[in-house]
Every structure is written in structure tokens, then in C-alpha cells.
XYZ file of C-alpha atoms in Angstrom:
743
model
C 2.857 -41.205 -61.353
C 0.344 -38.999 -58.786
C 3.178 -39.711 -56.166
C 5.992 -38.352 -58.312
C 4.062 -35.279 -59.557
C 3.465 -34.305 -55.922
C 7.533 -34.839 -55.428
C 8.237 -32.420 -58.122
C 6.120 -29.575 -56.873
C 7.440 -30.107 -53.277
C 11.182 -29.717 -55.140
C 9.518 -26.776 -57.060
C 8.634 -24.930 -53.827
C 12.070 -25.333 -52.507
C 13.887 -23.993 -55.259
C 11.665 -21.829 -57.061
C 9.203 -19.762 -54.960
C 7.187 -20.088 -52.224
C 4.084 -21.380 -50.609
C 1.143 -20.700 -48.481
C -1.734 -23.336 -47.478
C -5.264 -22.488 -48.240
C -7.875 -21.766 -45.486
C -9.654 -25.376 -45.894
C -6.290 -27.223 -44.892
C -6.446 -29.366 -48.395
C -4.391 -27.556 -50.645
C -0.861 -25.829 -51.038
C -0.604 -22.987 -53.184
C 2.875 -22.515 -54.691
C 3.576 -18.910 -55.954
C 7.060 -18.697 -57.716
C 9.002 -15.626 -58.074
C 7.571 -15.507 -61.563
C 4.020 -14.993 -60.446
C 3.082 -18.508 -60.975
C 0.857 -20.377 -58.707
C 0.498 -24.010 -58.773
C -2.566 -25.892 -56.458
C -1.598 -29.332 -55.410
C -3.746 -31.575 -52.539
C -2.229 -32.694 -49.548
C -0.456 -35.869 -49.806
C -1.576 -38.952 -47.870
C -0.449 -38.991 -44.203
C 2.095 -41.931 -45.637
C 3.864 -39.775 -48.135
C 3.925 -36.453 -45.306
C 5.833 -38.806 -42.726
C 8.128 -39.624 -45.208
C 9.078 -35.855 -45.729
C 8.454 -35.700 -49.469
C 4.797 -34.654 -49.255
C 3.192 -31.533 -50.156
C 4.713 -29.410 -47.542
C 8.249 -30.159 -49.092
C 10.532 -28.921 -46.432
C 7.760 -28.025 -43.727
C 6.248 -31.298 -44.251
C 2.727 -30.952 -42.777
C 2.914 -26.811 -43.248
C 2.568 -23.969 -40.954
C -0.170 -24.146 -37.588
C -1.529 -21.662 -35.880
C -0.368 -21.623 -32.341
C -1.625 -19.488 -29.113
C -0.452 -19.054 -26.046
C -1.827 -18.845 -22.554
C 0.381 -16.523 -20.698
C -0.240 -15.028 -17.185
C 2.065 -12.630 -14.994
C 2.617 -8.862 -15.137
C 4.699 -6.270 -17.517
C 7.038 -4.177 -15.025
C 8.207 -1.059 -16.950
C 9.808 2.210 -16.118
C 13.097 4.384 -16.113
C 16.151 3.707 -14.602
C 15.748 1.324 -11.834
C 12.458 1.941 -11.017
C 9.261 1.617 -12.735
C 5.506 0.389 -12.604
C 3.378 -2.794 -13.135
C 0.634 -3.891 -15.335
C -1.047 -7.165 -15.246
C -0.007 -8.982 -18.726
C -1.606 -8.309 -21.896
C -0.844 -8.161 -25.429
C -0.245 -4.165 -25.391
C 0.988 -2.414 -22.815
C 1.381 0.938 -22.843
C 4.502 2.739 -21.473
C 4.928 6.408 -20.204
C 7.529 8.044 -21.824
C 10.448 8.692 -21.183
C 10.898 4.643 -19.965
C 14.147 3.416 -20.755
C 13.193 -0.901 -19.938
C 10.394 -3.175 -19.787
C 10.116 -7.146 -18.755
C 7.962 -9.755 -18.823
C 7.378 -11.569 -15.503
C 5.302 -14.752 -15.748
C 3.930 -16.474 -13.174
C 5.847 -19.541 -13.607
C 9.154 -17.786 -13.807
C 11.864 -18.374 -11.173
C 11.879 -16.079 -8.533
C 14.623 -15.351 -5.579
C 13.121 -14.115 -2.412
C 16.055 -13.049 -0.290
C 15.455 -11.067 3.472
C 17.000 -7.639 3.454
C 17.966 -7.203 7.032
C 17.554 -3.557 7.579
C 17.784 -0.728 4.902
C 20.091 2.041 4.639
C 22.336 -0.230 4.112
C 24.536 -1.978 1.288
C 24.390 -5.645 0.318
C 26.135 -7.821 -2.237
C 24.703 -10.564 -3.759
C 25.847 -13.886 -3.406
C 24.497 -17.430 -4.209
C 20.641 -16.111 -4.301
C 21.428 -14.123 -0.778
C 22.478 -10.784 0.160
C 25.807 -10.003 2.533
C 25.504 -7.059 4.354
C 28.404 -4.780 3.644
C 28.556 -3.220 7.324
C 29.329 0.611 7.342
C 29.308 2.517 10.473
C 27.260 6.106 10.198
C 27.261 8.120 13.217
C 24.849 8.751 15.782
C 23.568 12.351 15.740
C 21.563 12.362 18.344
C 22.397 13.070 22.176
C 20.750 14.240 25.377
C 21.708 17.027 27.461
C 20.515 15.617 31.091
C 17.963 12.678 32.323
C 16.103 11.888 35.067
C 14.002 8.705 36.115
C 10.697 8.736 38.362
C 8.598 5.744 39.475
C 11.655 3.380 39.438
C 15.518 3.332 38.696
C 16.723 3.484 35.273
C 19.749 4.918 33.458
C 20.477 6.408 29.841
C 23.985 6.914 28.193
C 25.454 8.769 25.072
C 27.430 7.031 22.472
C 27.193 5.624 19.331
C 23.994 5.141 20.432
C 21.425 5.931 23.078
C 20.986 3.157 25.563
C 18.622 3.093 28.108
C 18.085 0.307 30.769
C 16.655 -0.467 33.881
C 12.821 0.060 35.078
C 10.703 3.108 35.415
C 9.692 6.299 32.993
C 13.660 7.475 32.121
C 13.590 11.126 30.658
C 16.115 12.746 28.574
C 15.943 16.091 27.589
C 17.764 16.038 23.593
C 20.135 18.483 22.413
C 18.982 20.582 19.133
C 18.235 18.821 16.502
C 15.827 20.931 15.623
C 15.597 20.942 11.217
C 18.049 18.001 10.793
C 16.795 15.245 8.427
C 17.396 11.842 10.261
C 17.120 7.679 9.636
C 16.236 6.923 13.366
C 16.661 3.053 13.987
C 15.283 1.160 17.399
C 16.046 -2.141 19.003
C 13.236 -2.610 21.699
C 12.971 -6.279 23.410
C 10.605 -4.941 25.495
C 8.661 -1.289 26.590
C 8.407 1.565 24.579
C 9.958 4.783 23.910
C 8.790 8.274 22.690
C 9.844 11.716 21.667
C 7.979 13.962 23.103
C 7.585 17.813 23.557
C 5.880 19.559 26.074
C 5.258 22.624 27.377
C 7.104 22.185 30.830
C 10.453 21.936 31.947
C 10.343 18.075 32.396
C 14.139 17.889 33.600
C 12.771 20.570 36.809
C 8.820 19.681 37.013
C 8.005 18.392 40.519
C 7.118 14.965 40.869
C 5.755 13.374 43.632
C 5.215 9.574 44.033
C 1.554 8.270 43.665
C -0.014 11.631 42.294
C 2.293 12.436 39.200
C 3.460 15.665 37.772
C 2.309 18.524 39.540
C 1.885 21.097 36.388
C 0.165 23.563 38.531
C -0.751 24.807 41.909
C -2.859 28.041 42.739
C -5.004 29.741 46.040
C -7.644 31.220 43.271
C -10.835 30.362 43.226
C -14.438 31.632 42.576
C -17.009 30.301 44.438
C -20.784 30.170 43.789
C -23.838 28.398 45.974
C -25.355 25.575 43.498
C -28.149 24.941 46.022
C -30.150 25.946 49.745
C -32.280 23.957 51.435
C -34.346 25.191 54.585
C -33.578 22.898 57.511
C -35.029 22.865 61.263
C -35.496 21.364 64.015
C -37.924 21.318 67.330
C -39.537 19.046 69.993
C -42.407 18.801 71.782
C -43.423 21.858 74.258
C -40.842 24.295 72.623
C -40.624 26.051 69.188
C -38.735 25.025 66.424
C -35.585 25.929 65.148
C -34.629 26.871 61.492
C -31.471 27.301 59.548
C -30.485 27.645 56.135
C -27.915 24.665 53.988
C -25.591 25.907 51.414
C -23.716 23.723 48.849
C -21.409 25.415 46.901
C -18.795 24.387 44.037
C -15.520 26.065 44.001
C -13.841 26.500 40.951
C -10.232 26.692 40.248
C -8.967 28.550 37.015
C -6.187 26.460 35.499
C -4.367 26.511 32.050
C -2.378 23.708 32.453
C -2.137 20.973 30.289
C -1.725 17.102 30.966
C -1.317 14.390 28.660
C -4.916 12.892 28.831
C -7.948 13.404 30.596
C -7.861 10.202 32.886
C -4.324 11.125 33.936
C -5.635 13.930 35.758
C -4.858 14.111 39.310
C -6.451 17.091 41.333
C -6.537 17.902 45.332
C -7.369 20.739 47.221
C -5.853 21.242 50.717
C -8.532 23.433 52.444
C -8.897 24.758 55.903
C -12.175 26.113 56.851
C -13.513 28.623 60.126
C -16.773 29.919 61.436
C -18.139 30.448 64.937
C -21.026 30.782 66.638
C -22.641 32.495 70.011
C -22.774 30.629 72.722
C -24.858 31.240 75.538
C -23.837 31.070 79.334
C -24.732 31.595 82.740
C -21.981 34.196 83.913
C -22.978 34.014 87.760
C -26.509 34.813 90.191
C -26.061 38.708 89.676
C -24.657 38.869 86.158
C -27.060 36.002 85.015
C -26.813 34.952 81.182
C -24.332 36.407 78.785
C -22.847 35.238 74.885
C -19.809 34.973 73.943
C -18.130 33.457 70.478
C -16.895 30.182 69.982
C -14.302 29.869 66.833
C -14.280 26.794 65.077
C -12.573 24.928 61.905
C -11.391 22.238 60.169
C -9.028 21.068 57.372
C -8.504 18.353 54.866
C -8.200 17.417 51.071
C -10.995 17.414 48.468
C -10.435 15.339 45.182
C -11.160 17.601 41.875
C -12.810 17.070 39.136
C -11.300 18.707 35.660
C -12.727 20.753 33.021
C -11.308 20.796 29.404
C -11.060 19.831 26.436
C -8.501 18.124 24.037
C -6.231 20.784 21.990
C -4.591 20.351 18.481
C -1.982 19.234 19.866
C -3.682 16.315 21.324
C -3.276 17.406 25.021
C -5.972 17.833 27.369
C -6.098 21.055 28.221
C -7.777 22.079 31.141
C -9.962 25.261 31.599
C -10.523 24.731 35.482
C -11.219 22.203 38.197
C -13.681 22.150 40.571
C -14.662 20.779 44.328
C -18.036 21.104 45.971
C -18.265 21.847 50.059
C -21.158 22.648 52.062
C -22.082 24.951 55.303
C -24.873 26.209 57.168
C -26.577 29.638 58.393
C -25.536 28.591 61.809
C -21.634 28.208 60.868
C -21.450 32.185 60.779
C -18.563 33.840 59.456
C -17.821 30.766 57.317
C -14.709 30.940 55.296
C -12.727 28.438 53.371
C -9.049 28.596 51.973
C -6.705 26.567 50.739
C -4.397 25.982 47.779
C -4.880 23.492 44.747
C -2.117 21.352 43.227
C -3.088 19.364 39.859
C -1.162 16.563 38.873
C -0.287 14.497 35.264
C 0.188 10.852 36.358
C 1.833 10.444 32.985
C 4.065 12.293 31.278
C 2.438 15.801 30.257
C 3.951 15.872 26.799
C 2.714 15.588 22.931
C 3.517 12.326 21.215
C 5.373 13.076 18.197
C 6.583 9.406 17.664
C 6.116 6.457 19.679
C 7.484 2.822 19.420
C 7.180 -0.472 21.215
C 8.913 -2.820 18.869
C 12.086 -2.401 16.651
C 11.961 -0.252 13.902
C 13.573 2.464 11.578
C 12.178 5.259 9.929
C 12.975 8.840 8.326
C 12.079 11.198 10.724
C 13.129 15.223 10.308
C 12.989 16.680 13.885
C 11.062 19.938 14.221
C 12.783 23.119 15.025
C 12.915 25.766 17.738
C 11.656 23.058 20.247
C 12.451 21.828 23.192
C 12.645 17.735 22.683
C 12.499 14.595 25.274
C 13.057 10.803 24.655
C 10.808 9.093 27.343
C 12.085 5.518 27.913
C 10.016 2.560 29.580
C 12.522 -0.078 29.489
C 10.718 -2.535 31.826
C 13.672 -4.230 32.930
C 15.105 -4.525 29.510
C 17.491 -2.840 27.272
C 16.528 -0.035 24.577
C 18.727 1.165 22.027
C 18.279 3.864 19.592
C 20.107 6.097 17.148
C 19.878 8.810 14.618
C 21.833 8.690 11.288
C 21.911 11.984 8.923
C 19.743 11.082 5.994
C 18.914 13.100 2.884
C 15.699 11.137 1.320
C 16.975 12.672 -2.390
C 20.124 11.848 -2.394
C 21.014 9.227 0.616
C 20.972 5.518 -0.667
C 18.243 3.877 1.120
C 18.809 0.459 -0.341
C 21.677 -0.780 -2.604
C 22.647 -4.281 -3.835
C 25.564 -5.445 -6.281
C 26.454 -8.052 -8.348
C 23.015 -8.775 -9.271
C 22.128 -10.277 -12.771
C 22.294 -7.168 -15.050
C 18.961 -5.779 -16.199
C 16.826 -8.409 -14.318
C 13.064 -7.462 -12.842
C 13.136 -6.623 -9.198
C 10.558 -6.133 -6.114
C 11.177 -4.863 -2.787
C 8.009 -6.284 -0.952
C 7.513 -5.469 3.210
C 4.113 -7.395 4.614
C 3.329 -8.928 0.804
C 3.059 -5.016 -0.364
C 5.116 -3.896 -3.059
C 7.391 -0.721 -2.231
C 8.815 -0.439 -5.487
C 9.862 -2.380 -8.147
C 11.897 -2.142 -11.078
C 15.002 -3.092 -13.145
C 18.671 -3.936 -11.988
C 21.040 -1.595 -13.862
C 23.481 -2.533 -16.896
C 25.795 -3.539 -14.300
C 23.972 -5.472 -11.980
C 22.751 -2.711 -9.405
C 19.967 -1.748 -7.248
C 20.185 1.854 -6.249
C 17.231 3.340 -4.328
C 16.951 6.574 -2.546
C 14.289 6.657 -0.080
C 11.876 8.852 -2.382
C 11.857 5.892 -4.547
C 10.992 3.710 -2.189
C 6.750 3.666 -0.747
C 7.424 1.330 2.269
C 8.615 3.997 4.620
C 5.349 3.949 7.147
C 5.887 -0.145 7.780
C 8.491 1.072 10.379
C 9.037 -2.893 11.089
C 13.013 -3.338 10.022
C 13.507 -4.822 6.823
C 12.068 -6.157 3.775
C 12.185 -9.025 1.125
C 13.912 -8.413 -2.119
C 12.524 -10.344 -4.906
C 14.610 -10.958 -8.357
C 13.122 -12.923 -11.182
C 16.451 -13.808 -13.210
C 14.969 -15.727 -16.084
C 12.300 -13.427 -16.955
C 12.322 -11.717 -20.312
C 13.691 -7.747 -20.332
C 14.621 -5.065 -22.670
C 16.637 -1.956 -21.891
C 16.631 0.631 -24.303
C 14.667 3.824 -26.613
C 11.024 2.513 -27.121
C 8.796 2.325 -29.706
C 7.061 -1.269 -30.197
C 9.048 -3.497 -28.251
C 8.292 -7.505 -28.960
C 8.755 -10.020 -26.224
C 8.936 -13.214 -27.987
C 8.897 -16.047 -24.995
C 9.068 -19.113 -26.767
C 12.508 -18.100 -28.225
C 13.703 -15.584 -25.705
C 14.033 -12.745 -27.557
C 12.984 -9.072 -27.782
C 12.526 -7.425 -31.264
C 12.157 -3.574 -30.986
C 9.668 -1.777 -34.190
C 10.147 1.522 -34.989
C 6.306 2.203 -35.446
C 5.742 5.555 -33.559
C 4.393 3.677 -30.391
C 5.434 3.280 -26.917
C 4.742 -0.321 -25.900
C 5.400 -3.478 -24.784
C 4.035 -6.519 -26.905
C 3.683 -9.704 -25.696
C 3.587 -12.026 -28.663
C 0.643 -14.691 -27.582
C 0.517 -15.943 -31.559
C 2.841 -17.920 -33.654
C 3.120 -19.924 -36.654
C 4.565 -23.142 -36.001
C 6.536 -25.000 -39.032
C 7.674 -28.268 -39.107
C 10.669 -29.533 -40.549
C 10.736 -32.687 -42.742
C 13.645 -32.329 -44.014
C 17.166 -30.624 -43.047
C 17.084 -27.075 -44.264
C 19.022 -23.649 -43.986
C 16.941 -21.148 -43.107
C 17.731 -17.276 -43.152
C 16.512 -13.652 -43.943
C 12.901 -14.375 -41.591
C 10.396 -11.344 -41.482
C 7.393 -10.978 -40.495
C 6.127 -8.233 -42.251
C 8.870 -5.836 -42.822
C 10.527 -7.083 -39.538
C 13.238 -9.430 -39.503
C 13.917 -11.883 -37.209
C 17.531 -12.550 -37.341
C 17.704 -14.856 -34.349
C 15.275 -17.464 -36.234
C 18.227 -17.585 -39.004
C 20.183 -20.722 -39.042
C 20.313 -24.513 -39.816
C 17.313 -26.748 -38.808
C 17.145 -30.936 -39.055
C 14.636 -32.816 -39.853
C 12.042 -33.219 -36.812
C 12.941 -29.713 -35.709
C 9.922 -26.506 -35.522
C 10.332 -23.302 -35.967
C 8.104 -20.948 -33.919
C 7.734 -17.620 -35.769
C 5.936 -14.864 -33.868
C 3.092 -13.014 -35.055
C 3.765 -9.240 -34.719
C 1.288 -6.275 -34.788
C 0.242 -4.896 -38.805
C 1.419 -7.877 -41.176
C 0.025 -10.662 -43.222
C 2.777 -12.767 -44.228
C 6.016 -14.110 -43.228
C 9.088 -14.542 -45.976
C 12.170 -16.127 -45.513
C 14.736 -17.890 -48.032
C 14.519 -21.555 -47.658
C 18.212 -23.072 -49.216
C 18.848 -20.208 -50.632
C 15.072 -19.671 -52.688
C 12.762 -17.256 -51.506
C 9.147 -18.418 -49.558
C 6.175 -16.505 -48.519
C 3.476 -17.507 -46.427
C 0.162 -15.774 -45.768
C -1.356 -15.696 -42.722
C -5.006 -16.013 -44.104
C -3.817 -19.148 -45.670
C -2.848 -21.097 -42.157
C -5.604 -23.914 -41.262
C -7.669 -22.829 -38.187
C -7.527 -19.445 -38.236
C -10.697 -19.309 -36.849
C -12.481 -21.360 -34.350
C -12.438 -22.085 -30.802
C -9.569 -21.994 -27.930
C -9.843 -23.041 -24.260
C -9.411 -20.346 -21.784
C -7.036 -22.327 -18.715
C -7.563 -20.894 -15.254
C -5.303 -16.994 -14.736
C -5.213 -15.284 -11.819
C -3.833 -11.577 -11.372
C -2.680 -9.714 -8.352
C -1.775 -6.553 -7.957
C -0.926 -4.451 -4.742
C 0.221 -0.690 -3.509
C 1.140 1.383 -0.613
C 0.989 4.949 0.101
C 2.428 6.074 3.509
C 2.039 9.769 2.726
C -1.747 10.039 1.307
C -4.677 7.661 0.015
C -4.363 5.732 -2.840
C -7.168 6.427 -5.818
C -7.671 3.332 -6.771
C -6.433 -0.094 -7.571
C -7.016 -2.842 -10.153
C -6.050 -6.045 -11.785
C -6.788 -7.811 -15.279
C -6.535 -11.547 -15.564
C -6.910 -12.381 -19.227
C -6.356 -14.509 -22.260
C -5.992 -14.068 -25.843
C -7.852 -15.689 -28.923
C -5.956 -14.462 -32.577
C -8.043 -14.699 -36.095
C -7.159 -14.199 -39.485
C -9.848 -12.718 -41.462
C -10.267 -14.663 -44.738
C -12.927 -12.645 -46.048
C -14.075 -9.191 -46.178
C -17.459 -9.103 -43.705
C -17.585 -9.130 -40.122
C -15.890 -11.192 -37.647
C -16.913 -12.175 -34.139
C -15.858 -13.891 -30.707
C -18.120 -15.415 -28.202
C -16.800 -15.647 -24.394
C -18.208 -17.746 -21.977
C -16.245 -18.099 -18.909
C -16.407 -18.147 -15.114
C -14.853 -14.961 -12.710
C -14.625 -13.828 -9.996
C -12.361 -11.218 -7.885
C -11.380 -9.765 -4.603
C -10.280 -5.902 -3.688
C -9.439 -4.497 -0.869
C -8.232 -0.796 0.586
C -7.046 0.256 4.160
C -6.405 3.307 5.592
C -5.000 5.385 8.514
C -5.676 8.787 9.346
C -3.830 10.832 11.686
C -5.627 13.620 13.418
C -5.259 16.502 15.590
C -8.280 15.662 17.030
C -10.425 12.655 17.211
C -13.852 13.112 15.761
C -16.614 10.407 16.271
C -16.193 7.608 13.803
C -17.410 7.944 10.109
C -20.235 5.639 8.441
C -18.710 2.959 6.342
C -18.686 4.037 2.815
C -20.798 2.639 0.642
C -19.848 -0.597 -1.846
C -18.987 0.957 -5.639
C -16.260 -1.242 -6.807
C -17.104 -3.340 -9.820
C -15.932 -6.522 -11.245
C -16.384 -6.586 -15.106
C -15.109 -8.254 -18.461
C -14.064 -6.680 -21.797
C -12.949 -7.977 -24.632
C -9.956 -5.550 -25.854
C -10.391 -6.099 -29.798
C -6.919 -5.328 -31.847
C -6.647 -5.347 -35.598
C -3.330 -4.931 -37.110
C -1.949 -3.772 -34.365
C -4.206 -1.102 -33.183
C -6.699 -1.141 -30.639
C -10.311 -0.812 -32.457
C -12.327 -1.084 -29.513
C -12.257 -1.885 -25.488
C -16.157 -3.296 -24.663
C -17.158 -4.158 -21.838
C -19.291 -7.040 -22.161
C -20.055 -7.754 -17.820
C -20.570 -5.627 -14.910
C -21.643 -6.148 -11.585
C -21.105 -3.861 -9.172
C -22.868 -5.409 -6.459
C -20.005 -7.355 -4.202
C -20.269 -8.985 -1.081
C -19.258 -5.983 0.761
C -17.436 -5.773 4.288
C -16.693 -2.410 6.398
C -14.438 -1.346 8.679
C -14.692 2.029 10.722
C -12.384 2.871 14.270
C -10.836 5.077 16.173
C -7.440 4.156 17.430
C -6.436 6.866 19.443
C -5.897 9.982 17.543
C -6.274 7.811 14.184
C -9.428 6.497 12.568
C -8.573 3.084 10.741
C -10.686 2.434 7.883
C -11.084 -0.854 5.699
C -12.954 -2.064 3.222
C -13.339 -5.367 1.225
C -15.143 -6.141 -1.812
C -15.784 -9.878 -2.607
C -17.372 -11.165 -5.925
C -18.345 -14.900 -5.836
C -17.371 -16.993 -8.788
C -20.181 -15.963 -11.687
C -20.285 -17.244 -15.389
C -20.485 -14.736 -18.324
C -21.149 -15.017 -22.063
C -20.846 -12.214 -24.132
C -20.257 -11.714 -28.043
C -18.226 -9.060 -29.565
C -17.918 -7.738 -33.466
C -15.556 -6.455 -35.950
C -15.468 -5.524 -39.490
C -12.772 -7.196 -41.567
C -11.018 -6.735 -44.656
C -9.092 -10.450 -46.472
C -5.514 -10.854 -44.442
C -6.985 -8.685 -41.288
C -5.168 -9.752 -38.177
C -7.606 -9.657 -35.264
C -6.658 -10.221 -31.457
C -9.274 -10.787 -28.933
C -7.964 -10.418 -25.283
C -10.750 -11.206 -22.905
C -10.375 -9.725 -19.304
C -11.152 -9.944 -16.347
C -10.898 -6.619 -14.575
C -11.347 -5.963 -10.866
C -11.351 -2.277 -9.969
C -11.573 -0.517 -6.242
C -11.644 3.202 -5.878
C -9.860 4.623 -2.593
C -12.137 5.275 0.936
C -12.536 8.871 1.139
C -11.658 10.670 4.054
C -14.415 11.034 6.382
C -15.922 14.884 7.168
C -12.889 16.242 5.498
C -12.166 19.505 7.417
C -15.607 19.829 8.385
C -16.667 21.613 11.592
C -18.230 18.691 13.909
C -21.511 19.228 15.861
C -20.092 17.642 19.209
C -17.856 20.939 18.725
C -14.235 21.563 17.597
C -12.633 20.449 14.297
C -10.092 18.335 13.004
C -7.038 18.289 10.992
C -5.465 15.740 9.216
C -1.706 14.993 10.080
C -0.747 12.175 7.847
C -2.616 9.488 5.897
C -1.248 6.135 5.103
C -3.387 3.711 2.771
C -2.499 0.198 1.031
C -4.792 -1.822 -1.490
C -4.725 -5.058 -2.904
C -6.633 -6.373 -5.849
C -7.043 -9.939 -7.467
C -9.083 -11.046 -10.656
C -9.555 -14.351 -11.435
C -10.431 -16.738 -14.587
C -11.593 -20.149 -13.368
C -12.370 -21.914 -16.888
C -13.902 -20.691 -20.508
C -13.321 -20.290 -23.664
C -13.157 -17.885 -26.783
C -14.941 -18.914 -30.054
C -14.101 -16.725 -33.022
C -15.388 -17.028 -36.994
C -16.103 -15.262 -39.543
C -19.949 -13.946 -39.749
């Protein structure tokens, strides 16, 4: 009799109303369309397996399921955007029109990009380059070679070959925006600006370019010493010995102090009165004896590095000596000053294959200085507008697929392919241009979930691989971590599935015994409704079994990187998280007890190019924290983000070094594995859907530029020419648990 009663009740669920399961998981509450409520205990395991137990169509009734997801959310407008570590809720910036959820285990197709400013076609998970010849707009008027034999030719590209130093004076390309490409198997090539006419400046082997020649000088005695001689029986002879410094005035500029070579070719003259015997009748007389010598003295430079990076001479000097016995002493001659390098300011310098956008300065004589070292250097300049010229284009890609453009493990840009399956980027949208090595890596995620369209709340249902749009006034992406699983014990037709007021039509359909339906829990909802074989049914979330309890946290790692080719990065962060969900069964307080093991790393590097080289700055102090947050959402709204752990004492490794006219800065912060335990509370009403998202947060601030524009005590100031910075961050959860319960 009891078994027949349960079977009858089960059929009443199907044909007359709705059902819910009480929180103790031992009773089924059936709510008919007339408002009548029937309560029945669950049948035995044997009865449930027969499909005729208290669950009726749904066998053992629904269960609450949570997912552990790790990855990132890429969102933006058009074809480019930014990424955030995956959480339940990700705020997007208006007017964003796309978002994608890229899970760590999603398929990724990585393809080599041979060079930029080129077009490609996607074919069988590789890129086929579409060759388009672009004219070379750079040419030279004159050339010369010193220290060897070399040649340079004009054409579709400038070709330097041979040995020695090849100098080519460029025709005027001032003010033109170009994209430079170079093939340099050996040697170097430089674009320089010089205060001299390098085509006609005299050059002497072994000495260099002669940058000044003068006979002017000013002498000053720097020491005088009284000396004497004498012998037995006769009086002493005294004279003075003088040391003189000869200062050569010059304003010549040379490439560096170490490349200075100077010499003074001199002639000296003096005389003395010589006593001689003229004859018996005339006795002794004096006659004037003229003397002289010739030679070369090396010069010592006096100067400083100027704002262009050249060594600007103030003077050069040498020292000589004479004595008071050398009557009417005089020294004359000519000073010659040489640069053993090339007396020019480097604008660009390359020693390997490269590609780089560049605007040629206006109103200046520019030269290319190449040293092929027996090889062949090829150089080309294409017309280029960073705001309009297509920097990177790919066709025939999967439509609306998330992608990343990567170089040296740093993401230069990310976004989503167009609805027609294209990526078309200008240089202004790709932050990789200071890394001059050619090409990069294109990563696409063809199977990752994506959405394109207007925003409010966009739901990513990763189990059913579907997206939903909820018009609720927010601009956010919601990734469903919580589901209700309903198993089918008999065949059934399901339609008009809704979570709250949101219809989920893609769940409508025919299901067979043994199937299960996964219904995502959406923000601000407390029940699920549907038609089962044409009969309306309702499931209240608070009546599901195990609406609170314990949940293990699996290992989660979140990585982030950033790059800025034209300035300092302010900060970088990464969040590794795990979610737990609960439904309030009573009025009161709900708590979450968190225990987990976490660690993290962050790193910054920065290259500050200067006009003047200061002393190395002291390393910045460690200040970048590792923290743990619990974000609490109640019915889809953030009610608090509580910091439950904080550590600002990492293992800190700084680097500050000078490299020519650049300061190289780097910081590395490492937090070893440590255990965190904490509890958070929230007030609830019956039926409130509460989401606890626990995340390890690593945050690092950018490196401050040292002594910014401050006069230095060592003399002089410096001004910043360019700043290039890069950063990475990694947050980790090694393991842990979240326990939720009503207080």
C-alpha cells in the first residue's frame, strides 16, 4: 500500500503541479497549481532505481553542483580588449561589445608570425603569408668607407656589404613615418646625426676623423723649481726649471671620451750666450747660440657628455718644461683632435634582425653607419601610419574567437576575431613595438566560449556551452560556477525552463531515462520553473539538499603579463580563485570558513633611456603585497570584498644597473607557500543565494623612475628620452577548502 501511495504521488507531480525537496533531503514537497502542498518521504533506494520513487520524472531529485574553473575573461570592443582573471563576475567597460571565457584547459592554437606589417591567411592551424611588396622610401646620396673596403647600393632595400665602416648620407626623409626592417646576420648598423659633414670630414688611418685643428693655446706655469750645480773649488751655478701646461681651446664634439685622440706637433727654439776665445789680442767674447727641437705630444681631453650623448670638449692640454738657461724659450705648433669612432649621435642602433616603426626627424642631416664584418646588411623603410596602416591582418579565422598576440612571453594585445573571422590591427593597438625582433606568436582559442553584442549581464554557461543575455542594468560577464543537476528516471519532454525570470530555451527538449539536465544558477534568482510533459513545476533553491556544507579547493594558478613600449606600467595583478555557493534556509547569518595554502610572484622590469647618465639609483623598497580576499555576492549583488590575509614582506630581489645611456631596473617579489585560515559572515533571508568567491590576489606597483628630472650633485641633469616597461604576476592556490553554514 505504501509503495503504491508513493507512485501515485509521483504521478501527481508530473500531471498536477510542482515539486521541491526539503533541506533535510528526506522529504519531497509537491506544490500543485491549485496551491495544495503534499509532503512525502523519499522511497527506498530500490524504489528510486526503478524510476517510480518520490522524485517521479527526476528520480532522486535535484542536487547542487559547483564547478572549479580557472582561466581568464577577455573583453573589449571591436577586435581588441583586455583580460581579467576568471571570477564569477567580471565588470566590463562600456561600450564593450564582446567577452570570452578562456579556461586553462581550453584548446589553444599557437602560430608563428614571421613579421608584422604583413597579411596572413589562416589555414589548417597555421598562417600563410600573403606577400605584398611595399616600396622602400629610403635612399642615400653619397657614401664612403673607412677602415676597410665596403659598398652600399640603393634599390628596393639598402644593401651594405664588405668590411670596414660604411657611411651613407641619406636623402631627406625628414618627418616621414616609416616602418624599418633590417636583416643583420653579422655586424651592426646605426642611424646617426652628426654636427660634421661625414662625407668630407678628413680621416687618417690609426687616428680617426679629424674634428679640429688649431694653433691657438694659452700657457700657464704650474711649477718652478730652483736647481744648481757646482764643484770643489768653484762657486755654484743656479737656474730655474719650469713646468708649463699648454691649454688648447676647442669646442669639438666626439663620440665618447675613450675615442678621443689628440696630438700637438711642436717646434721649440731658445738660445744661450757662449763665451769663447777670440784671439790673443782680443781675449774672450760672447756669442749667441740658437737651439731648437721638434716633436709630438699627446693631448688629454677636458669635457663632458652633452644632452645629445656626445662628448663635448672644452679644451685639451699637454705639458712641457724648460729652464732659465734656455734664454728666449718659445714653443709653437698645431693641435689636431681626432675621433677614433664616428663623431655622431646614435638615433637607432641594431645588431640583429629587427622591425620597428620610426619617424625620421626633420631638418637634420642623417647618416647610416654600417659595419657588416664581411657579411651583408639589408635595410628597408616602408611608409607607415601607426593609426591607419594595417600592422597585422589575418583572414579566414574562426569567427568571434578570442586571441592573443605574444612576443617573448608577453601579451602585446588580445581580443576577439571579427564576426567574419578577421584580425586587423593598427600599430596603435599593439603594445609590442619596442621589442624589435621580427614577428611573434598568434594564439587563438577556437573552442572557448564567446559573446558579441550589447551588454548588461552576459551569462557564460560552460557546462551547456551557451551564453545568455540578462537585461538588468549591469555591464558584466557572469560565469556560472553553480548548477542544479536534475537526473531523469523516465523519458520526459521539458520546455519553458526558466531560472527566475530568465528563460533558458536551450535546455528545452526531450530527455531519456538516465540523462541529466544541468541548470545554471543565475544572479538574483531563488527558483527554477519548467513544464514537465506539459505540466508546470517549480523548484525552490532553498529546498535543495546540501545547500550549505564543505567544498574542497583544487590547485589554481592565474598568470598575467603586461608591456608598455612608451611609458611606465602603474601596476599589475593576478587573482587565483575558487567559488562556493549556498542558499539560506532561514533568516540569520551565513558564514564561510576558508582554509587554503597560497603563494605568489610578481616582477617588473624597466628600461629608462636618458640624455645624461646619472649615478645608479638605489633599489626600490619591497612594498608589493600578497593578499587573500573573500568576495561575497548575495542574489547577484556584491555586498562586500573582505581582505582576510595580507603579507607585504616578500623575498625581494632588486636590480639597478647602467647600460650606456639607459638605467636598467628590475624587481622580483616572491611569496613562498603559506597557509591562510579565516571566516566571513553575511546577513541573509530565507532563499537568498549567496556566492563566496575566495581569491589569492598578487599586486605589484610599477618601478618609480629614479631622481626624475632632479639636478645631480655630480654635476648636470638628465632628461628622460623613453621608458619601456614589462611586468608579470602569478597567483597560486595550492589546495584548501571552503565550509559554508548557517550561524
